Short mmCIF file of C-alpha atoms and ligand atoms in Angstrom, two decimals:
data_model
loop_
_atom_site.label_atom_id
_atom_site.label_comp_id
_atom_site.label_asym_id
_atom_site.label_seq_id
_atom_site.Cartn_x
_atom_site.Cartn_y
_atom_site.Cartn_z
CA UNK A 1 6.04 -15.44 8.47
CA UNK A 2 5.53 -13.14 5.51
CA UNK A 3 4.77 -9.54 6.45
CA UNK A 4 2.87 -7.26 4.10
CA UNK A 5 2.22 -3.55 4.40
CA UNK A 6 -0.50 -1.53 2.68
CA UNK A 7 -1.31 2.14 3.21
CA UNK A 8 -4.58 3.30 1.75
CA UNK A 9 -5.61 6.93 1.35
CA UNK A 10 -9.15 8.08 0.80
CA UNK A 11 -8.97 11.35 -1.13
CA UNK A 12 -12.17 13.31 -1.30
CA UNK A 13 -13.27 16.92 -1.40
CA UNK A 14 -16.88 18.03 -1.77
CA UNK A 15 -17.92 19.98 -4.88
CA UNK A 16 -17.22 23.65 -4.13
CA UNK A 17 -18.60 25.14 -7.33
CA UNK A 18 -21.24 27.81 -7.02
CA UNK A 19 -24.16 26.00 -8.74
CA UNK A 20 -25.23 29.15 -10.57
CA UNK A 21 -21.78 30.22 -11.76
CA UNK A 22 -20.29 26.71 -12.06
CA UNK A 23 -16.98 28.05 -10.77
CA UNK A 24 -15.34 27.95 -7.35
CA UNK A 25 -15.48 31.39 -5.82
CA UNK A 26 -12.61 32.88 -3.86
CA UNK A 27 -12.46 31.50 -0.28
CA UNK A 28 -10.62 33.83 2.11
CA UNK A 29 -10.06 31.08 4.66
CA UNK A 30 -7.94 29.17 2.11
CA UNK A 31 -5.49 32.09 1.76
CA UNK A 32 -2.88 32.39 0.28
CA UNK A 33 -4.60 30.11 -2.24
CA UNK A 34 -7.71 31.02 -4.20
CA UNK A 35 -9.92 28.31 -2.65
CA UNK A 36 -9.73 25.09 -0.65
CA UNK A 37 -9.54 22.87 -3.71
CA UNK A 38 -6.41 24.67 -4.84
CA UNK A 39 -4.90 24.71 -1.37
CA UNK A 40 -5.44 21.01 -0.71
CA UNK A 41 -4.17 20.11 -4.18
CA UNK A 42 -0.97 22.07 -3.52
CA UNK A 43 -0.45 20.79 0.01
CA UNK A 44 -1.47 17.19 -0.50
CA UNK A 45 -2.50 15.83 -3.90
CA UNK A 46 0.42 17.14 -5.92
CA UNK A 47 3.15 16.30 -3.37
CA UNK A 48 1.77 12.79 -2.81
CA UNK A 49 1.71 12.23 -6.55
CA UNK A 50 5.36 13.25 -6.74
CA UNK A 51 6.58 11.11 -3.84
CA UNK A 52 9.17 13.55 -2.54
CA UNK A 53 11.95 11.98 -0.55
CA UNK A 54 14.66 14.13 0.98
CA UNK A 55 18.02 12.59 0.29
CA UNK A 56 21.10 13.01 2.43
CA UNK A 57 21.79 16.46 0.98
CA UNK A 58 18.19 17.38 1.69
CA UNK A 59 17.48 17.93 -1.95
CA UNK A 60 14.09 17.03 -3.17
CA UNK A 61 13.89 14.26 -5.72
CA UNK A 62 10.77 14.59 -7.79
CA UNK A 63 9.44 12.03 -10.21
CA UNK A 64 6.08 12.10 -12.05
CA UNK A 65 4.04 14.64 -13.98
CA UNK A 66 1.29 16.92 -12.64
CA UNK A 67 -1.90 16.40 -10.66
CA UNK A 68 -4.59 14.20 -12.05
CA UNK A 69 -2.21 12.51 -14.45
CA UNK A 70 -0.10 11.51 -11.44
CA UNK A 71 -3.07 9.68 -9.98
CA UNK A 72 -3.75 7.80 -13.23
CA UNK A 73 -0.05 7.04 -13.64
CA UNK A 74 0.10 5.87 -10.04
CA UNK A 75 -2.61 3.32 -10.65
CA UNK A 76 -0.92 2.07 -13.81
CA UNK A 77 2.41 1.81 -12.04
CA UNK A 78 0.85 -0.02 -9.11
CA UNK A 79 -0.45 -2.67 -11.53
CA UNK A 80 3.13 -3.35 -12.62
CA UNK A 81 4.39 -3.47 -9.04
CA UNK A 82 1.60 -5.59 -7.57
CA UNK A 83 1.00 -8.54 -9.94
CA UNK A 84 -1.50 -6.69 -12.12
CA UNK A 85 -3.57 -5.26 -9.27
CA UNK A 86 -4.07 -1.50 -9.31
CA UNK A 87 -4.10 0.48 -6.09
CA UNK A 88 -7.06 2.72 -6.93
CA UNK A 89 -10.51 1.81 -5.61
CA UNK A 90 -13.90 2.90 -6.87
CA UNK A 91 -16.17 4.83 -4.55
CA UNK A 92 -19.84 5.73 -4.33
CA UNK A 93 -20.36 8.51 -6.85
CA UNK A 94 -21.50 11.33 -4.56
CA UNK A 95 -20.05 10.45 -1.16
CA UNK A 96 -23.57 9.48 -0.11
CA UNK A 97 -24.05 7.75 3.25
CA UNK A 98 -25.38 4.59 1.64
CA UNK A 99 -27.17 2.94 4.62
CA UNK A 100 -29.41 6.04 4.73
CA UNK A 101 -30.31 5.75 1.04
CA UNK A 102 -33.11 3.68 -0.44
CA UNK A 103 -32.22 0.60 -2.49
CA UNK A 104 -32.46 2.38 -5.81
CA UNK A 105 -30.19 5.24 -4.75
CA UNK A 106 -27.66 2.80 -3.30
CA UNK A 107 -27.52 0.94 -6.60
CA UNK A 108 -27.23 4.19 -8.57
CA UNK A 109 -24.40 5.48 -6.40
CA UNK A 110 -22.47 2.23 -6.67
CA UNK A 111 -23.05 1.80 -10.42
CA UNK A 112 -22.10 5.39 -11.21
CA UNK A 113 -19.03 5.01 -9.03
CA UNK A 114 -18.00 1.90 -11.00
CA UNK A 115 -18.70 3.55 -14.38
CA UNK A 116 -16.77 6.65 -13.35
CA UNK A 117 -13.85 4.48 -12.26
CA UNK A 118 -13.82 2.53 -15.55
CA UNK A 119 -13.89 5.77 -17.50
CA UNK A 120 -10.93 7.23 -15.60
CA UNK A 121 -8.72 4.21 -14.97
CA UNK A 122 -9.57 2.09 -18.06
CA UNK A 123 -10.07 -1.04 -15.99
CA UNK A 124 -12.66 -2.62 -13.71
CA UNK A 125 -12.41 -1.79 -10.02
CA UNK A 126 -11.68 -4.66 -7.64
CA UNK A 127 -12.66 -2.80 -4.47
CA UNK A 128 -14.97 0.05 -3.56
CA UNK A 129 -14.51 2.60 -0.79
CA UNK A 130 -17.75 3.39 1.03
CA UNK A 131 -18.23 7.04 2.08
CA UNK A 132 -17.36 7.30 5.80
CA UNK A 133 -17.08 3.49 5.55
CA UNK A 134 -20.84 3.53 6.24
CA UNK A 135 -22.19 0.04 5.66
CA UNK A 136 -25.21 -2.21 5.80
CA UNK A 137 -25.87 -5.63 4.30
CA UNK A 138 -27.88 -4.28 1.38
CA UNK A 139 -24.95 -2.09 0.34
CA UNK A 140 -22.61 -5.10 0.49
CA UNK A 141 -25.12 -7.15 -1.54
CA UNK A 142 -25.13 -4.55 -4.30
CA UNK A 143 -21.33 -4.27 -4.30
CA UNK A 144 -20.96 -8.03 -4.57
CA UNK A 145 -23.62 -8.32 -7.29
CA UNK A 146 -21.74 -5.70 -9.31
CA UNK A 147 -18.51 -7.68 -9.16
CA UNK A 148 -16.78 -5.79 -6.36
CA UNK A 149 -14.53 -8.17 -4.43
CA UNK A 150 -13.81 -6.20 -1.24
CA UNK A 151 -14.24 -3.06 0.81
CA UNK A 152 -12.52 -1.61 3.86
CA UNK A 153 -14.15 -0.92 7.21
CA UNK A 154 -13.19 0.38 10.64
CA UNK A 155 -12.43 -2.37 13.20
CA UNK A 156 -15.40 -1.48 15.39
CA UNK A 157 -17.80 -2.21 12.51
CA UNK A 158 -17.17 -5.93 12.99
CA UNK A 159 -19.72 -7.75 15.16
CA UNK A 160 -18.83 -11.45 15.17
CA UNK A 161 -16.11 -13.74 13.91
CA UNK A 162 -15.72 -17.44 13.25
CA UNK A 163 -12.38 -18.88 12.31
CA UNK A 164 -13.93 -21.58 10.12
CA UNK A 165 -17.27 -23.13 9.32
CA UNK A 166 -17.08 -25.65 12.17
CA UNK A 167 -16.30 -23.05 14.84
CA UNK A 168 -18.80 -21.03 16.86
CA UNK A 169 -19.40 -17.34 16.24
CA UNK A 170 -17.52 -15.15 18.71
CA UNK A 171 -18.61 -11.62 19.68
CA UNK A 172 -15.91 -9.08 18.86
CA UNK A 173 -15.97 -6.77 21.83
CA UNK A 174 -12.83 -4.95 20.72
CA UNK A 175 -13.37 -5.06 16.98
CA UNK A 176 -11.67 -7.08 14.27
CA UNK A 177 -7.99 -8.04 14.09
CA UNK A 178 -6.79 -5.99 11.13
CA UNK A 179 -4.03 -8.40 10.11
CA UNK A 180 -6.33 -10.68 8.13
CA UNK A 181 -9.03 -10.28 5.48
CA UNK A 182 -12.45 -11.74 6.22
CA UNK A 183 -15.31 -13.16 4.18
CA UNK A 184 -18.78 -11.80 4.84
CA UNK A 185 -21.56 -14.13 3.68
CA UNK A 186 -24.58 -12.14 2.56
CA UNK A 187 -28.29 -13.07 2.78
CA UNK A 188 -28.31 -13.92 -0.96
CA UNK A 189 -25.53 -16.47 -0.42
CA UNK A 190 -22.95 -14.27 -2.14
CA UNK A 191 -19.82 -13.25 -0.27
CA UNK A 192 -17.66 -10.16 -0.16
CA UNK A 193 -14.24 -9.74 1.44
CA UNK A 194 -13.72 -7.17 4.19
CA UNK A 195 -10.50 -5.58 5.36
CA UNK A 196 -10.59 -3.84 8.74
CA UNK A 197 -7.86 -1.24 9.00
CA UNK A 198 -5.74 -0.89 12.15
CA UNK A 199 -7.70 1.59 14.26
CA UNK A 200 -4.93 2.50 16.72
CA UNK A 201 -2.52 3.22 13.94
CA UNK A 202 -5.04 5.25 11.94
CA UNK A 203 -5.67 7.41 15.03
CA UNK A 204 -1.93 7.84 15.60
CA UNK A 205 -1.43 8.87 11.98
CA UNK A 206 -4.36 11.28 11.97
CA UNK A 207 -4.15 12.79 15.45
CA UNK A 208 -0.94 11.85 17.30
CA UNK A 209 1.80 13.35 15.18
CA UNK A 210 3.11 9.97 14.08
CA UNK A 211 4.00 11.59 10.76
CA UNK A 212 6.70 13.73 12.36
CA UNK A 213 9.14 10.98 11.47
CA UNK A 214 8.91 8.61 8.54
CA UNK A 215 11.13 6.09 10.33
CA UNK A 216 8.92 6.09 13.42
CA UNK A 217 5.89 5.66 11.21
CA UNK A 218 7.50 2.63 9.55
CA UNK A 219 8.57 1.13 12.88
CA UNK A 220 5.11 1.58 14.36
CA UNK A 221 3.58 -0.16 11.34
CA UNK A 222 5.96 -3.08 11.65
CA UNK A 223 5.51 -3.41 15.42
CA UNK A 224 1.97 -4.70 14.88
CA UNK A 225 2.99 -7.99 13.29
CA UNK A 226 2.45 -11.01 15.50
CA UNK A 227 5.53 -13.30 15.37
CA UNK A 228 3.40 -16.19 16.67
CA UNK A 229 0.57 -15.53 14.21
CA UNK A 230 -0.41 -16.63 10.70
CA UNK A 231 2.14 -17.31 7.99
CA UNK A 232 0.93 -14.23 6.10
CA UNK A 233 -0.09 -11.04 7.86
CA UNK A 234 -1.12 -7.68 6.49
CA UNK A 235 -0.39 -4.47 8.35
CA UNK A 236 -2.58 -1.80 6.81
CA UNK A 237 -3.90 1.60 7.64
CA UNK A 238 -6.62 3.59 5.88
CA UNK A 239 -7.17 7.27 6.57
CA UNK A 240 -8.27 10.36 4.75
CA UNK A 241 -5.52 11.00 2.20
CA UNK A 242 -5.51 14.68 3.14
CA UNK A 243 -3.77 13.60 6.35
CA UNK A 244 -0.56 13.35 4.34
CA UNK A 245 0.39 16.94 3.58
CA UNK A 246 -2.77 18.95 4.25
CA UNK A 247 -3.69 18.11 7.87
CA UNK A 248 -0.03 17.40 8.67
CA UNK A 249 2.42 19.45 6.66
CA UNK A 250 5.04 17.30 4.92
CA UNK A 251 3.12 14.17 5.97
CA UNK A 252 3.50 13.09 2.34
CA UNK A 253 7.25 13.02 2.84
CA UNK A 254 6.99 10.95 6.01
CA UNK A 255 4.83 8.48 4.07
CA UNK A 256 7.26 8.32 1.14
CA UNK A 257 10.19 7.85 3.54
CA UNK A 258 8.41 5.11 5.50
CA UNK A 259 7.62 3.11 2.36
CA UNK A 260 11.18 3.44 1.08
CA UNK A 261 12.59 2.51 4.50
CA UNK A 262 10.46 -0.65 4.67
CA UNK A 263 11.35 -1.66 1.14
CA UNK A 264 15.08 -0.94 1.20
CA UNK A 265 15.59 -2.69 4.51
CA UNK A 266 13.38 -5.59 3.38
CA UNK A 267 11.32 -5.31 6.56
CA UNK A 268 8.06 -6.25 4.87
CA UNK A 269 6.61 -6.57 1.40
CA UNK A 270 4.59 -3.61 0.16
CA UNK A 271 1.27 -4.55 -1.38
CA UNK A 272 -2.23 -3.26 -2.05
CA UNK A 273 -5.61 -4.69 -1.16
CA UNK A 274 -6.26 -6.22 -4.59
CA UNK A 275 -2.98 -8.11 -4.66
CA UNK A 276 -3.20 -9.23 -1.06
CA UNK A 277 -6.75 -10.51 -1.56
CA UNK A 278 -5.66 -12.51 -4.62
CA UNK A 279 -2.67 -14.03 -2.79
CA UNK A 280 -4.35 -14.59 0.57
CA UNK A 281 -8.10 -15.03 0.18
CA UNK A 282 -9.94 -14.88 3.50
CA UNK A 283 -10.42 -18.04 5.52
CA UNK A 284 -12.13 -16.41 8.50
CA UNK A 285 -15.74 -15.23 8.40
CA UNK A 286 -17.16 -12.09 9.87
CA UNK A 287 -20.54 -10.47 10.53
CA UNK A 288 -20.84 -6.71 10.39
CA UNK A 289 -22.63 -4.26 12.62
CA UNK A 290 -25.46 -2.90 10.49
CA UNK A 291 -25.66 0.84 9.80
CA UNK A 292 -22.27 1.80 11.19
CA UNK A 293 -19.46 4.06 9.95
CA UNK A 294 -15.88 5.07 10.79
CA UNK A 295 -16.74 8.60 11.90
CA UNK A 296 -19.86 8.34 14.08
CA UNK A 297 -19.77 6.34 17.29
CA UNK A 298 -23.57 6.19 17.11
CA UNK A 299 -23.77 4.25 13.84
CA UNK A 300 -24.83 6.62 11.07
CA UNK A 301 -26.61 9.11 13.35
CA UNK A 302 -24.26 11.91 12.41
CA UNK A 303 -26.05 12.33 9.06
CA UNK A 304 -29.66 11.99 10.19
CA UNK A 305 -30.11 13.13 13.79
CA UNK A 306 -28.66 14.92 16.81
CA UNK A 307 -26.72 11.79 17.72
CA UNK A 308 -24.18 13.45 20.00
CA UNK A 309 -21.48 14.01 17.39
CA UNK A 310 -20.46 17.64 17.13
CA UNK A 311 -19.07 17.84 13.63
CA UNK A 312 -19.95 21.40 12.75
CA UNK A 313 -19.45 24.24 15.16
CA UNK A 314 -18.56 25.42 18.63
CA UNK A 315 -20.40 25.15 21.94
CA UNK A 316 -24.17 25.01 21.62
CA UNK A 317 -24.03 23.75 18.03
CA UNK A 318 -26.16 20.66 17.48
CA UNK A 319 -27.51 18.51 14.68
CA UNK A 320 -31.21 18.74 15.42
CA UNK A 321 -31.74 20.19 11.95
CA UNK A 322 -30.46 17.12 10.16
CA UNK A 323 -33.60 14.99 10.59
CA UNK A 324 -36.04 17.64 9.30
CA UNK A 325 -33.68 18.54 6.42
CA UNK A 326 -33.38 14.92 5.35
CA UNK A 327 -37.16 14.39 5.64
CA UNK A 328 -37.79 17.45 3.49
CA UNK A 329 -35.33 16.34 0.82
CA UNK A 330 -37.01 12.94 0.78
CA UNK A 331 -40.38 14.60 0.18
CA UNK A 332 -38.88 16.50 -2.76
CA UNK A 333 -37.34 13.35 -4.15
CA UNK A 334 -40.65 11.47 -4.15
CA UNK A 335 -42.49 14.46 -5.59
CA UNK A 336 -44.61 15.33 -2.56
CA UNK A 337 -43.12 18.83 -2.37
CA UNK A 338 -42.22 21.19 -5.18
CA UNK A 339 -40.24 24.42 -5.29
ZN1 ZN B 401 -22.66 10.33 16.12
#
């Protein structure tokens, strides 16, 4: 059995510029930094770009230049490491919840995301990350039509599986097995590949202090391989990138240690989604649950209604305002209302 490991980080911060001043104003809550962009960059983006690993003398070994350049360099380096496949993925341009957008806006978001990616990384993207992994078939159709080969979803967004064309569809009560990629056949006849990240591991990384120890993190990753299973298996986890360093201080170091530990001890082969897809194209087929996401148990209700999620405030806070706000913005967008 060949074991592969891939850790994907979704890095995203909303625009914080004051639209009138076009600068980010001082944010007291981000103290001692000027604002949250600066704080998160210092705590997470810069350290992850530098891959700090404490050696035996607890000195910090740093390699790589600053900030944005580190991200671009990282993608270039990943192409050398992973048979020409870069680790960076495109994403929808504005972090829009695509199943709630009309067809034209979906297409615009995806096309702008691809153009932006080409401009920055000087190559075509192989995969696209969907904001909040929110998905519907129309979104997948547009991705596939634009040449995108795969995206990544949460395991509970899988509805049905069949192991091959001659087998019956099976309901996936407990979500998809993350160790394999799947093909999703779309109404047009096109297909797109889907990876479903390991949900238990993502929760442990984000909320259960798994990043206290890089070695434990590595061991937990490796414990999910099935010795009786397929000849090739992928253990992968996708979380917000800010988990590593911002939400969990020094989480970037646990990540760097875990990857080094796996590689040096030859416990698995490190890869990325593009390389794994090229080496092990999906043989199983899957059907998705329409209009679902990784962060709302009610589908995509969190961004359009008072679904039961409480993503904003304390007791008594609710989302009843989201429907009317969205309706009003829609009226503006189709020209029925004017300022
Ligand atoms: Zn919800």
